[in-house]
PDB file of C-alpha atoms in Angstrom:
ATOM      1  CA  MET A 223      39.971  -2.078  36.430  1.00 51.00           C
ATOM      2  CA  GLN A 224      39.857  -4.975  33.996  1.00 53.00           C
ATOM      3  CA  ASP A 225      35.649  -4.110  33.239  1.00 63.00           C
ATOM      4  CA  TYR A 226      36.789  -0.945  32.771  1.00 65.00           C
ATOM      5  CA  TYR A 227      39.372  -2.005  30.037  1.00 61.00           C
ATOM      6  CA  LEU A 228      37.007  -4.689  28.645  1.00 66.00           C
ATOM      7  CA  LYS A 229      34.064  -1.634  27.491  1.00 78.00           C
ATOM      8  CA  LYS A 230      37.503   0.283  26.308  1.00 82.00           C
ATOM      9  CA  LEU A 231      38.508  -2.550  24.398  1.00 82.00           C
ATOM     10  CA  ASP A 232      35.082  -2.777  23.012  1.00 82.00           C
ATOM     11  CA  ARG A 233      34.771   0.744  22.504  1.00 88.00           C
ATOM     12  CA  VAL A 234      37.786   1.261  20.747  1.00 89.00           C
ATOM     13  CA  THR A 235      36.544  -1.872  18.451  1.00 84.00           C
ATOM     14  CA  ALA A 236      33.627  -0.956  17.358  1.00 85.00           C
ATOM     15  CA  ILE A 237      34.926   3.155  16.368  1.00 89.00           C
ATOM     16  CA  LEU A 238      37.499   1.642  14.154  1.00 86.00           C
ATOM     17  CA  THR A 239      33.828  -0.423  12.373  1.00 82.00           C
ATOM     18  CA  GLN A 240      32.523   3.034  12.327  1.00 84.00           C
ATOM     19  CA  LEU A 241      36.113   4.332  10.620  1.00 86.00           C
ATOM     20  CA  GLN A 242      35.736   1.541   8.361  1.00 80.00           C
ATOM     21  CA  SER A 243      32.202   2.274   7.488  1.00 75.00           C
ATOM     22  CA  LYS A 244      31.805   6.126   6.879  1.00 80.00           C
ATOM     23  CA  PRO A 245      34.292   7.814   5.009  1.00 82.00           C
ATOM     24  CA  LEU A 246      34.227  10.730   8.080  1.00 87.00           C
ATOM     25  CA  VAL A 247      32.996  10.179  11.620  1.00 90.00           C
ATOM     26  CA  ARG A 248      33.019  12.962  14.291  1.00 91.00           C
ATOM     27  CA  ALA A 249      34.009  12.860  17.711  1.00 90.00           C
ATOM     28  CA  GLN A 250      30.920  14.141  19.068  1.00 91.00           C
ATOM     29  CA  ASP A 251      28.746  11.383  17.104  1.00 90.00           C
ATOM     30  CA  LEU A 252      30.857   8.932  18.657  1.00 91.00           C
ATOM     31  CA  ALA A 253      30.776  10.721  22.026  1.00 91.00           C
ATOM     32  CA  LEU A 254      27.050  10.540  21.820  1.00 91.00           C
ATOM     33  CA  LYS A 255      26.736   7.010  20.453  1.00 89.00           C
ATOM     34  CA  PHE A 256      28.907   5.543  23.151  1.00 89.00           C
ATOM     35  CA  GLU A 257      27.585   7.518  25.761  1.00 89.00           C
ATOM     36  CA  VAL A 258      30.866   8.740  26.388  1.00 91.00           C
ATOM     37  CA  SER A 259      32.551  12.209  27.224  1.00 91.00           C
ATOM     38  CA  VAL A 260      34.354  13.941  23.571  1.00 90.00           C
ATOM     39  CA  ARG A 261      37.693  13.765  25.574  1.00 91.00           C
ATOM     40  CA  THR A 262      37.288  10.068  26.261  1.00 92.00           C
ATOM     41  CA  ILE A 263      37.455   9.555  22.163  1.00 91.00           C
ATOM     42  CA  TYR A 264      40.236  11.584  21.806  1.00 91.00           C
ATOM     43  CA  ARG A 265      41.802   9.412  23.873  1.00 91.00           C
ATOM     44  CA  ASP A 266      40.012   6.136  22.052  1.00 91.00           C
ATOM     45  CA  ILE A 267      41.719   7.547  18.833  1.00 91.00           C
ATOM     46  CA  LYS A 268      44.752   7.879  20.364  1.00 91.00           C
ATOM     47  CA  THR A 269      45.032   4.438  21.250  1.00 91.00           C
ATOM     48  CA  LEU A 270      44.117   3.226  17.367  1.00 90.00           C
ATOM     49  CA  GLU A 271      47.004   5.366  16.066  1.00 89.00           C
ATOM     50  CA  ASN A 272      49.453   3.996  18.623  1.00 88.00           C
ATOM     51  CA  ALA A 273      48.256   0.742  17.259  1.00 85.00           C
ATOM     52  CA  GLY A 274      49.376   1.353  13.932  1.00 86.00           C
ATOM     53  CA  ILE A 275      45.998   2.094  12.676  1.00 87.00           C
ATOM     54  CA  PRO A 276      46.034   4.871  10.072  1.00 90.00           C
ATOM     55  CA  VAL A 277      43.800   7.521  11.502  1.00 90.00           C
ATOM     56  CA  ILE A 278      43.914  10.539   9.421  1.00 89.00           C
ATOM     57  CA  GLY A 279      42.346  13.789  10.772  1.00 83.00           C
ATOM     58  CA  GLU A 280      41.995  15.670  13.787  1.00 66.00           C
ATOM     59  CA  ALA A 281      39.609  16.925  16.826  1.00 62.00           C
ATOM     60  CA  GLY A 282      37.044  19.292  15.943  1.00 69.00           C
ATOM     61  CA  SER A 283      36.991  18.309  12.156  1.00 78.00           C
ATOM     62  CA  GLY A 284      36.438  14.639  12.453  1.00 88.00           C
ATOM     63  CA  TYR A 285      38.293  11.118  11.431  1.00 91.00           C
ATOM     64  CA  SER A 286      38.896   9.060   8.640  1.00 88.00           C
ATOM     65  CA  LEU A 287      40.834   6.430   7.738  1.00 87.00           C
ATOM     66  CA  MET A 288      43.619   6.513   5.389  1.00 86.00           C
ATOM     67  CA  ASP A 289      42.466   5.783   1.325  1.00 81.00           C
ATOM     68  CA  GLY A 290      43.363   2.236   0.556  1.00 76.00           C
ATOM     69  CA  TYR A 291      44.097   0.950   3.799  1.00 75.00           C
ATOM     70  CA  LYS A 292      42.685  -2.599   4.441  1.00 68.00           C
ATOM     71  CA  LEU A 293      41.534  -4.602   7.689  1.00 65.00           C
ATOM     72  CA  PRO A 294      41.007  -7.904   7.445  1.00 63.00           C
ATOM     73  CA  PRO A 295      37.310  -9.803   7.266  1.00 62.00           C
ATOM     74  CA  VAL A 296      34.921  -8.263  10.074  1.00 64.00           C
ATOM     75  CA  MET A 297      34.346 -11.190  12.646  1.00 72.00           C
ATOM     76  CA  PHE A 298      30.540 -11.427  13.726  1.00 77.00           C
ATOM     77  CA  THR A 299      29.052 -12.470  17.432  1.00 80.00           C
ATOM     78  CA  LYS A 300      26.207 -15.015  17.378  1.00 81.00           C
ATOM     79  CA  GLU A 301      23.869 -11.853  18.005  1.00 84.00           C
ATOM     80  CA  GLU A 302      24.859 -10.214  15.096  1.00 83.00           C
ATOM     81  CA  ILE A 303      24.763 -13.489  13.341  1.00 82.00           C
ATOM     82  CA  LEU A 304      20.885 -14.091  14.594  1.00 84.00           C
ATOM     83  CA  SER A 305      19.376 -10.332  13.562  1.00 85.00           C
ATOM     84  CA  PHE A 306      21.486 -11.026  10.167  1.00 82.00           C
ATOM     85  CA  ILE A 307      18.939 -14.069   9.359  1.00 83.00           C
ATOM     86  CA  THR A 308      15.806 -12.491  10.804  1.00 85.00           C
ATOM     87  CA  ALA A 309      16.978  -9.259   9.081  1.00 82.00           C
ATOM     88  CA  GLU A 310      17.055 -11.650   6.091  1.00 80.00           C
ATOM     89  CA  LYS A 311      13.653 -12.938   6.547  1.00 80.00           C
ATOM     90  CA  LEU A 312      12.156  -9.529   6.876  1.00 79.00           C
ATOM     91  CA  MET A 313      13.718  -8.130   3.874  1.00 77.00           C
ATOM     92  CA  GLN A 314      12.020 -11.482   1.742  1.00 73.00           C
ATOM     93  CA  LYS A 315       8.588 -10.551   2.902  1.00 72.00           C
ATOM     94  CA  PHE A 316       8.368  -6.770   2.949  1.00 68.00           C
ATOM     95  CA  SER A 317      11.655  -4.971   0.509  1.00 69.00           C
ATOM     96  CA  HIS A 318      10.691  -4.053  -2.746  1.00 72.00           C
ATOM     97  CA  ASP A 319      11.604  -6.229  -5.512  1.00 72.00           C
ATOM     98  CA  SER A 320      14.024  -3.797  -6.786  1.00 69.00           C
ATOM     99  CA  LEU A 321      16.187  -4.326  -2.978  1.00 74.00           C
ATOM    100  CA  GLY A 322      15.307  -7.683  -2.515  1.00 68.00           C
ATOM    101  CA  SER A 323      18.093  -9.129  -5.274  1.00 68.00           C
ATOM    102  CA  HIS A 324      20.848  -6.636  -4.267  1.00 72.00           C
ATOM    103  CA  TYR A 325      19.827  -7.789  -0.067  1.00 75.00           C
ATOM    104  CA  GLN A 326      20.502 -11.136  -0.802  1.00 74.00           C
ATOM    105  CA  THR A 327      24.074 -10.518  -3.041  1.00 77.00           C
ATOM    106  CA  ALA A 328      25.078  -8.824   0.229  1.00 77.00           C
ATOM    107  CA  MET A 329      24.070 -11.343   2.362  1.00 77.00           C
ATOM    108  CA  GLU A 330      26.227 -14.109   0.277  1.00 75.00           C
ATOM    109  CA  LYS A 331      29.407 -12.087   1.063  1.00 74.00           C
ATOM    110  CA  VAL A 332      28.452 -12.318   4.785  1.00 75.00           C
ATOM    111  CA  ARG A 333      27.899 -15.331   4.517  1.00 77.00           C
ATOM    112  CA  SER A 334      31.117 -16.177   2.680  1.00 69.00           C
ATOM    113  CA  VAL A 335      33.687 -14.495   5.745  1.00 69.00           C
ATOM    114  CA  LEU A 336      31.891 -16.017   8.687  1.00 76.00           C
ATOM    115  CA  LYS A 337      33.105 -19.368  10.335  1.00 74.00           C
ATOM    116  CA  HIS A 338      32.138 -22.778   9.956  1.00 75.00           C
ATOM    117  CA  SER A 339      30.650 -22.934  13.215  1.00 79.00           C
ATOM    118  CA  ASP A 340      28.463 -19.835  12.058  1.00 81.00           C
ATOM    119  CA  LYS A 341      27.220 -21.429   8.402  1.00 78.00           C
ATOM    120  CA  ASN A 342      25.798 -24.330  10.976  1.00 81.00           C
ATOM    121  CA  LEU A 343      24.288 -21.825  13.002  1.00 81.00           C
ATOM    122  CA  ILE A 344      22.324 -20.472  10.160  1.00 81.00           C
ATOM    123  CA  GLN A 345      21.284 -23.105   8.742  1.00 78.00           C
ATOM    124  CA  ASN A 346      20.073 -24.799  12.308  1.00 82.00           C
ATOM    125  CA  ILE A 347      17.752 -21.291  12.393  1.00 84.00           C
ATOM    126  CA  GLU A 348      16.777 -19.693   9.557  1.00 81.00           C
ATOM    127  CA  LYS A 349      13.953 -22.436   8.942  1.00 81.00           C
ATOM    128  CA  GLN A 350      12.890 -21.829  11.882  1.00 85.00           C
ATOM    129  CA  ILE A 351      11.849 -18.155  11.621  1.00 84.00           C
ATOM    130  CA  ASP A 352       9.378 -17.081   9.185  1.00 81.00           C
ATOM    131  CA  ILE A 353       7.589 -13.564   9.059  1.00 76.00           C
ATOM    132  CA  PHE A 354       3.697 -13.891   7.583  1.00 75.00           C
ATOM    133  CA  ASN A 355       2.533 -11.129   6.012  1.00 66.00           C
ATOM    134  CA  TYR A 356      -1.382 -11.193   4.695  1.00 58.00           C
ATOM    135  CA  HIS A 357      -0.543  -8.872   2.227  1.00 60.00           C
ATOM    136  CA  PRO A 358       0.222  -9.230  -1.203  1.00 59.00           C
ATOM    137  CA  LYS A 359       3.334  -7.626  -2.878  1.00 60.00           C
ATOM    138  CA  THR A 360       2.408  -4.606  -4.893  1.00 58.00           C
ATOM    139  CA  GLU A 361       4.240  -5.361  -8.553  1.00 59.00           C
ATOM    140  CA  ASP A 362       6.221  -2.555 -10.523  1.00 57.00           C
ATOM    141  CA  THR A 363       6.872  -2.364 -14.564  1.00 65.00           C
ATOM    142  CA  ILE A 364      10.010  -0.557 -13.730  1.00 77.00           C
ATOM    143  CA  LYS A 365      13.501  -2.983 -12.927  1.00 76.00           C
ATOM    144  CA  ASN A 366      16.037  -1.209 -10.186  1.00 82.00           C
ATOM    145  CA  ILE A 367      12.867   1.747  -9.403  1.00 90.00           C
ATOM    146  CA  ILE A 368      14.083   2.588  -5.613  1.00 89.00           C
ATOM    147  CA  PRO A 369      18.229   2.421  -6.648  1.00 89.00           C
ATOM    148  CA  THR A 370      17.996   4.848  -9.156  1.00 92.00           C
ATOM    149  CA  ILE A 371      15.532   6.955  -7.164  1.00 94.00           C
ATOM    150  CA  LEU A 372      17.978   6.712  -4.270  1.00 93.00           C
ATOM    151  CA  GLU A 373      20.956   7.321  -6.355  1.00 93.00           C
ATOM    152  CA  SER A 374      19.343  10.639  -7.435  1.00 95.00           C
ATOM    153  CA  ILE A 375      19.262  11.659  -3.797  1.00 94.00           C
ATOM    154  CA  ALA A 376      22.739  11.097  -3.375  1.00 93.00           C
ATOM    155  CA  GLU A 377      23.690  12.815  -6.812  1.00 94.00           C
ATOM    156  CA  LYS A 378      21.493  15.574  -5.812  1.00 95.00           C
ATOM    157  CA  ARG A 379      19.922  15.457  -9.646  1.00 96.00           C
ATOM    158  CA  GLN A 380      15.866  15.729 -10.583  1.00 97.00           C
ATOM    159  CA  LEU A 381      13.493  12.584 -11.779  1.00 97.00           C
ATOM    160  CA  THR A 382      11.067  12.343 -14.168  1.00 97.00           C
ATOM    161  CA  LEU A 383       8.720  10.559 -14.131  1.00 95.00           C
ATOM    162  CA  GLU A 384       5.411   9.141 -15.891  1.00 95.00           C
ATOM    163  CA  TYR A 385       3.068   8.767 -13.402  1.00 94.00           C
ATOM    164  CA  THR A 386      -0.356   6.742 -12.566  1.00 91.00           C
ATOM    165  CA  THR A 387      -2.781   9.324 -10.413  1.00 85.00           C
ATOM    166  CA  ALA A 388      -5.270   7.750  -8.287  1.00 75.00           C
ATOM    167  CA  ASP A 389      -8.001   8.348 -10.780  1.00 77.00           C
ATOM    168  CA  SER A 390      -6.164   6.695 -13.454  1.00 84.00           C
ATOM    169  CA  ALA A 391      -4.919   9.636 -15.449  1.00 89.00           C
ATOM    170  CA  ILE A 392      -1.272   9.830 -16.877  1.00 93.00           C
ATOM    171  CA  SER A 393       0.600  12.545 -15.415  1.00 93.00           C
ATOM    172  CA  LEU A 394       4.568  13.099 -16.142  1.00 95.00           C
ATOM    173  CA  ARG A 395       6.153  15.618 -13.068  1.00 95.00           C
ATOM    174  CA  THR A 396       9.994  15.867 -12.537  1.00 97.00           C
ATOM    175  CA  ILE A 397      10.657  15.919  -9.093  1.00 97.00           C
ATOM    176  CA  GLU A 398      13.673  16.400  -6.617  1.00 96.00           C
ATOM    177  CA  VAL A 399      13.700  13.320  -4.359  1.00 96.00           C
ATOM    178  CA  VAL A 400      13.610  13.909  -0.470  1.00 94.00           C
ATOM    179  CA  GLY A 401      13.407  10.603   0.335  1.00 94.00           C
ATOM    180  CA  VAL A 402      10.928   7.374   0.335  1.00 93.00           C
ATOM    181  CA  PHE A 403       9.460   5.325   2.893  1.00 89.00           C
ATOM    182  CA  TYR A 404       7.193   2.239   3.461  1.00 84.00           C
ATOM    183  CA  GLU A 405       4.036   2.481   5.080  1.00 76.00           C
ATOM    184  CA  PHE A 406       0.414   0.057   5.021  1.00 68.00           C
ATOM    185  CA  ASN A 407       2.077  -2.344   2.211  1.00 75.00           C
ATOM    186  CA  TYR A 408       3.418   0.388  -0.420  1.00 81.00           C
ATOM    187  CA  TRP A 409       6.490   2.346  -0.767  1.00 87.00           C
ATOM    188  CA  TYR A 410       6.546   5.826  -1.412  1.00 91.00           C
ATOM    189  CA  ILE A 411       8.705   8.913  -2.534  1.00 94.00           C
ATOM    190  CA  MET A 412       8.559  11.717  -0.716  1.00 93.00           C
ATOM    191  CA  ALA A 413       9.427  15.132  -3.540  1.00 94.00           C
ATOM    192  CA  PHE A 414       9.231  18.450  -4.101  1.00 94.00           C
ATOM    193  CA  CYS A 415       7.006  18.656  -7.479  1.00 93.00           C
ATOM    194  CA  THR A 416       8.419  21.131 -10.315  1.00 94.00           C
ATOM    195  CA  LEU A 417       4.557  21.119 -11.727  1.00 91.00           C
ATOM    196  CA  ARG A 418       2.301  21.809  -8.197  1.00 88.00           C
ATOM    197  CA  ASN A 419       5.485  24.331  -6.591  1.00 90.00           C
ATOM    198  CA  ASP A 420       5.169  21.958  -3.469  1.00 88.00           C
ATOM    199  CA  PHE A 421       5.757  18.652  -2.118  1.00 89.00           C
ATOM    200  CA  ARG A 422       3.921  16.333  -2.555  1.00 89.00           C
ATOM    201  CA  GLN A 423       4.056  12.215  -2.234  1.00 89.00           C
ATOM    202  CA  PHE A 424       4.124   9.324  -4.904  1.00 92.00           C
ATOM    203  CA  ARG A 425       3.779   6.075  -4.791  1.00 90.00           C
ATOM    204  CA  VAL A 426       6.255   4.147  -6.423  1.00 91.00           C
ATOM    205  CA  ASP A 427       4.173   0.965  -7.735  1.00 90.00           C
ATOM    206  CA  ARG A 428       2.074   3.750  -9.789  1.00 92.00           C
ATOM    207  CA  VAL A 429       5.256   5.037 -11.520  1.00 94.00           C
ATOM    208  CA  ARG A 430       4.990   4.302 -15.084  1.00 93.00           C
ATOM    209  CA  LYS A 431       8.285   5.326 -16.442  1.00 94.00           C
ATOM    210  CA  ILE A 432      11.545   6.862 -14.716  1.00 95.00           C
ATOM    211  CA  PHE A 433      14.342   9.319 -15.973  1.00 93.00           C
ATOM    212  CA  LYS A 434      17.449  10.154 -14.773  1.00 93.00           C
ATOM    213  CA  THR A 435      18.150  13.971 -15.640  1.00 95.00           C
ATOM    214  CA  GLN A 436      20.896  16.102 -15.544  1.00 95.00           C
ATOM    215  CA  ASN A 437      19.721  19.008 -13.435  1.00 96.00           C
ATOM    216  CA  PRO A 438      20.466  19.656 -10.335  1.00 95.00           C
ATOM    217  CA  PHE A 439      18.553  20.253  -7.142  1.00 96.00           C
ATOM    218  CA  LEU A 440      16.855  23.909  -6.964  1.00 92.00           C
ATOM    219  CA  GLN A 441      17.541  23.635  -3.088  1.00 92.00           C
ATOM    220  CA  GLU A 442      19.114  21.540  -0.200  1.00 91.00           C
ATOM    221  CA  TYR A 443      16.190  19.410   1.784  1.00 91.00           C
ATOM    222  CA  GLY A 444      16.513  18.092   5.386  1.00 88.00           C
ATOM    223  CA  GLN A 445      15.614  14.999   6.684  1.00 88.00           C
ATOM    224  CA  ILE A 446      12.619  12.903   4.916  1.00 87.00           C
ATOM    225  CA  ASN A 447      10.074  12.259   8.447  1.00 81.00           C
ATOM    226  CA  GLU A 448       9.897  16.907   8.633  1.00 78.00           C
ATOM    227  CA  TYR A 449       8.169  16.451   4.706  1.00 77.00           C
ATOM    228  CA  ARG A 450       5.519  14.002   5.877  1.00 65.00           C
ATOM    229  CA  ARG A 451       4.482  16.095   9.122  1.00 54.00           C
ATOM    230  CA  ASN A 452       4.519  19.745   7.892  1.00 51.00           C
ATOM    231  CA  SER A 453       4.060  18.867   3.740  1.00 50.00           C
ATOM    232  CA  ASN A 454       0.506  19.071   3.587  1.00 49.00           C
ATOM    233  CA  GLY A 455      -0.754  19.081  -0.288  1.00 53.00           C
ATOM    234  CA  ASN A 456      -4.616  19.459  -1.254  1.00 70.00           C
ATOM    235  CA  LYS A 457      -5.620  18.043   2.348  1.00 81.00           C
ATOM    236  CA  THR A 458      -8.845  18.772   3.961  1.00 89.00           C
ATOM    237  CA  ARG A 459      -8.907  19.119   7.937  1.00 92.00           C
ATOM    238  CA  VAL A 460     -11.634  16.809   9.464  1.00 95.00           C
ATOM    239  CA  ARG A 461     -12.531  16.842  13.012  1.00 96.00           C
ATOM    240  CA  LEU A 462     -14.606  13.814  14.403  1.00 96.00           C
ATOM    241  CA  LEU A 463     -15.770  12.909  17.963  1.00 96.00           C
ATOM    242  CA  VAL A 464     -15.045   9.235  18.053  1.00 96.00           C
ATOM    243  CA  ASN A 465     -17.011   7.056  21.131  1.00 95.00           C
ATOM    244  CA  LYS A 466     -13.439   5.439  23.250  1.00 93.00           C
ATOM    245  CA  LYS A 467     -14.702   1.662  22.881  1.00 93.00           C
ATOM    246  CA  ILE A 468     -13.851   1.713  19.443  1.00 93.00           C
ATOM    247  CA  ILE A 469     -10.411   3.575  19.087  1.00 92.00           C
ATOM    248  CA  PRO A 470      -8.456   0.153  20.212  1.00 90.00           C
ATOM    249  CA  HIS A 471      -9.802  -1.259  16.577  1.00 90.00           C
ATOM    250  CA  LEU A 472      -8.686   2.551  14.780  1.00 91.00           C
ATOM    251  CA  VAL A 473      -4.993   1.991  15.789  1.00 82.00           C
ATOM    252  CA  ASN A 474      -2.909   1.579  12.389  1.00 76.00           C
ATOM    253  CA  SER A 475      -6.050   2.667  10.008  1.00 84.00           C
ATOM    254  CA  LYS A 476      -6.001   6.488  11.377  1.00 88.00           C
ATOM    255  CA  LYS A 477      -2.840   7.102  11.148  1.00 83.00           C
ATOM    256  CA  TYR A 478      -3.185   5.764   7.542  1.00 80.00           C
ATOM    257  CA  TYR A 479      -5.981   8.298   6.646  1.00 86.00           C
ATOM    258  CA  GLY A 480      -4.154  11.604   8.206  1.00 86.00           C
ATOM    259  CA  LEU A 481      -4.135  11.579  11.791  1.00 90.00           C
ATOM    260  CA  ILE A 482      -2.396  14.669  13.000  1.00 90.00           C
ATOM    261  CA  GLU A 483      -3.896  14.803  16.876  1.00 92.00           C
ATOM    262  CA  GLU A 484      -6.529  13.351  19.027  1.00 94.00           C
ATOM    263  CA  ILE A 485      -8.135  14.701  22.437  1.00 94.00           C
ATOM    264  CA  GLU A 486      -9.649  13.323  24.446  1.00 93.00           C
ATOM    265  CA  ARG A 487     -13.090  14.450  25.465  1.00 92.00           C
ATOM    266  CA  GLU A 488     -15.907  14.087  27.889  1.00 90.00           C
ATOM    267  CA  LYS A 489     -18.061  12.154  25.540  1.00 89.00           C
ATOM    268  CA  GLY A 490     -15.047  10.461  23.419  1.00 94.00           C
ATOM    269  CA  PHE A 491     -11.799  11.447  21.436  1.00 95.00           C
ATOM    270  CA  GLU A 492     -11.479  14.306  20.077  1.00 96.00           C
ATOM    271  CA  MET A 493      -9.813  13.351  15.858  1.00 96.00           C
ATOM    272  CA  ILE A 494      -8.131  15.562  13.312  1.00 95.00           C
ATOM    273  CA  PHE A 495      -7.426  14.539  10.249  1.00 94.00           C
ATOM    274  CA  GLU A 496      -5.407  15.961   7.771  1.00 89.00           C
ATOM    275  CA  THR A 497      -6.950  13.522   4.019  1.00 88.00           C
ATOM    276  CA  GLU A 498      -6.359  13.945   0.672  1.00 80.00           C
ATOM    277  CA  TRP A 499      -8.970  11.494  -0.023  1.00 82.00           C
ATOM    278  CA  ILE A 500     -12.112  13.632   1.164  1.00 87.00           C
ATOM    279  CA  LYS A 501     -14.049  12.704  -1.445  1.00 82.00           C
ATOM    280  CA  ASP A 502     -13.851   9.004  -1.695  1.00 80.00           C
ATOM    281  CA  GLY A 503     -11.411   7.435   0.264  1.00 86.00           C
ATOM    282  CA  PHE A 504     -11.826   9.069   3.780  1.00 92.00           C
ATOM    283  CA  PRO A 505     -15.721   8.407   3.734  1.00 93.00           C
ATOM    284  CA  ARG A 506     -15.636   4.854   3.023  1.00 92.00           C
ATOM    285  CA  TRP A 507     -13.519   4.231   5.655  1.00 93.00           C
ATOM    286  CA  LEU A 508     -15.558   6.417   8.130  1.00 94.00           C
ATOM    287  CA  ILE A 509     -18.753   4.440   7.279  1.00 93.00           C
ATOM    288  CA  THR A 510     -17.063   1.164   8.864  1.00 93.00           C
ATOM    289  CA  PHE A 511     -17.216   3.084  12.064  1.00 95.00           C
ATOM    290  CA  ALA A 512     -19.499   5.618  11.536  1.00 93.00           C
ATOM    291  CA  ASP A 513     -22.196   4.688  14.267  1.00 93.00           C
ATOM    292  CA  TYR A 514     -19.866   5.740  17.023  1.00 95.00           C
ATOM    293  CA  ALA A 515     -18.448   9.061  15.375  1.00 95.00           C
ATOM    294  CA  GLU A 516     -20.180  12.245  15.233  1.00 95.00           C
ATOM    295  CA  ILE A 517     -18.691  13.945  12.096  1.00 95.00           C
ATOM    296  CA  LEU A 518     -17.695  17.768  13.391  1.00 95.00           C
ATOM    297  CA  GLU A 519     -16.843  19.158  10.439  1.00 94.00           C
ATOM    298  CA  PRO A 520     -16.519  19.536   8.018  1.00 93.00           C
ATOM    299  CA  GLU A 521     -20.102  19.557   6.467  1.00 93.00           C
ATOM    300  CA  SER A 522     -19.581  17.986   3.177  1.00 92.00           C
ATOM    301  CA  LEU A 523     -17.938  14.426   4.528  1.00 94.00           C
ATOM    302  CA  LYS A 524     -21.975  14.232   6.343  1.00 93.00           C
ATOM    303  CA  ILE A 525     -22.905  14.905   2.976  1.00 92.00           C
ATOM    304  CA  SER A 526     -20.386  12.615   1.027  1.00 91.00           C
ATOM    305  CA  LEU A 527     -21.366   9.737   4.047  1.00 92.00           C
ATOM    306  CA  GLN A 528     -24.849  10.026   3.500  1.00 91.00           C
ATOM    307  CA  GLU A 529     -24.890   9.490  -0.403  1.00 90.00           C
ATOM    308  CA  LEU A 530     -22.817   6.766   0.443  1.00 89.00           C
ATOM    309  CA  ILE A 531     -25.323   5.062   2.625  1.00 89.00           C
ATOM    310  CA  ASP A 532     -27.533   5.679  -0.051  1.00 88.00           C
ATOM    311  CA  LYS A 533     -25.723   4.264  -2.679  1.00 88.00           C
ATOM    312  CA  ILE A 534     -24.995   1.457  -1.015  1.00 86.00           C
ATOM    313  CA  SER A 535     -28.548   0.995   0.141  1.00 84.00           C
ATOM    314  CA  ILE A 536     -30.113   0.931  -3.300  1.00 82.00           C
ATOM    315  CA  ILE A 537     -27.609  -1.838  -4.241  1.00 81.00           C
ATOM    316  CA  GLN A 538     -28.696  -3.964  -1.533  1.00 77.00           C
ATOM    317  CA  LYS A 539     -32.092  -3.359  -2.180  1.00 72.00           C
ATOM    318  CA  THR A 540     -31.762  -4.565  -6.098  1.00 68.00           C
TER     319      THR A 540
END
């Protein structure tokens, strides 16, 4: 019985935290998060109301706290504090410069509400955690570029970019941003490009100028992963038959070069890609394990690979 009430107390406290951090919280979402029934959530909300917490809303719509209601500073557990320290180390190594300073300010606010003993815990532990990153950070010419991009998503306003393409050409694009993501040491924008009338990815470090417009989005968008999976752009389909011996060495790079499917065959793995770098990047990657791979399609990739091998051979002879 005591265990039941402890679990209920933890859950009710967590629900209060959710109400503090979001404008509207649905009972169905809380039930899913805490793995209880919706009816149990209704009872938990009633417990908060009986405790004097001004919860606004009703079953079936959603709940929020009365505007202007303030609670005492949140107290963190030691496990939560240790997770903050680790997250801070990760942010220092992998975050975009336009986000790092804001995160540091946020962490200073978190530290300011900690107990003296917890501050000592941070001081004793933070120098014992490190993240080793062997890739240099990319540098951007625009301050606060990612916050600007995220604001455009929140406001559903188009952005205009001056963008340097892979072949060093300057292109002016108007985009509707779906989201941003980090992959293989680069930050990317996933967006609908009004010039191409299709979804495109833009590397953040290649953006030379960025302007917020007053033009609203022309359509609604779903989650970013839906567009990363389904957006084909100007991609070429590639099929390789790869020796099983080399597969463990391609774990990360194969996804970067557009792997969409991997099928085990008698003589190896058939790997299917959709790549935008068929003329240069993909052949240069393929040459690193070409003696373990057979090109099934397209024929043009065989030609590109052979031309690259011939070029290397000529350079080595001179």
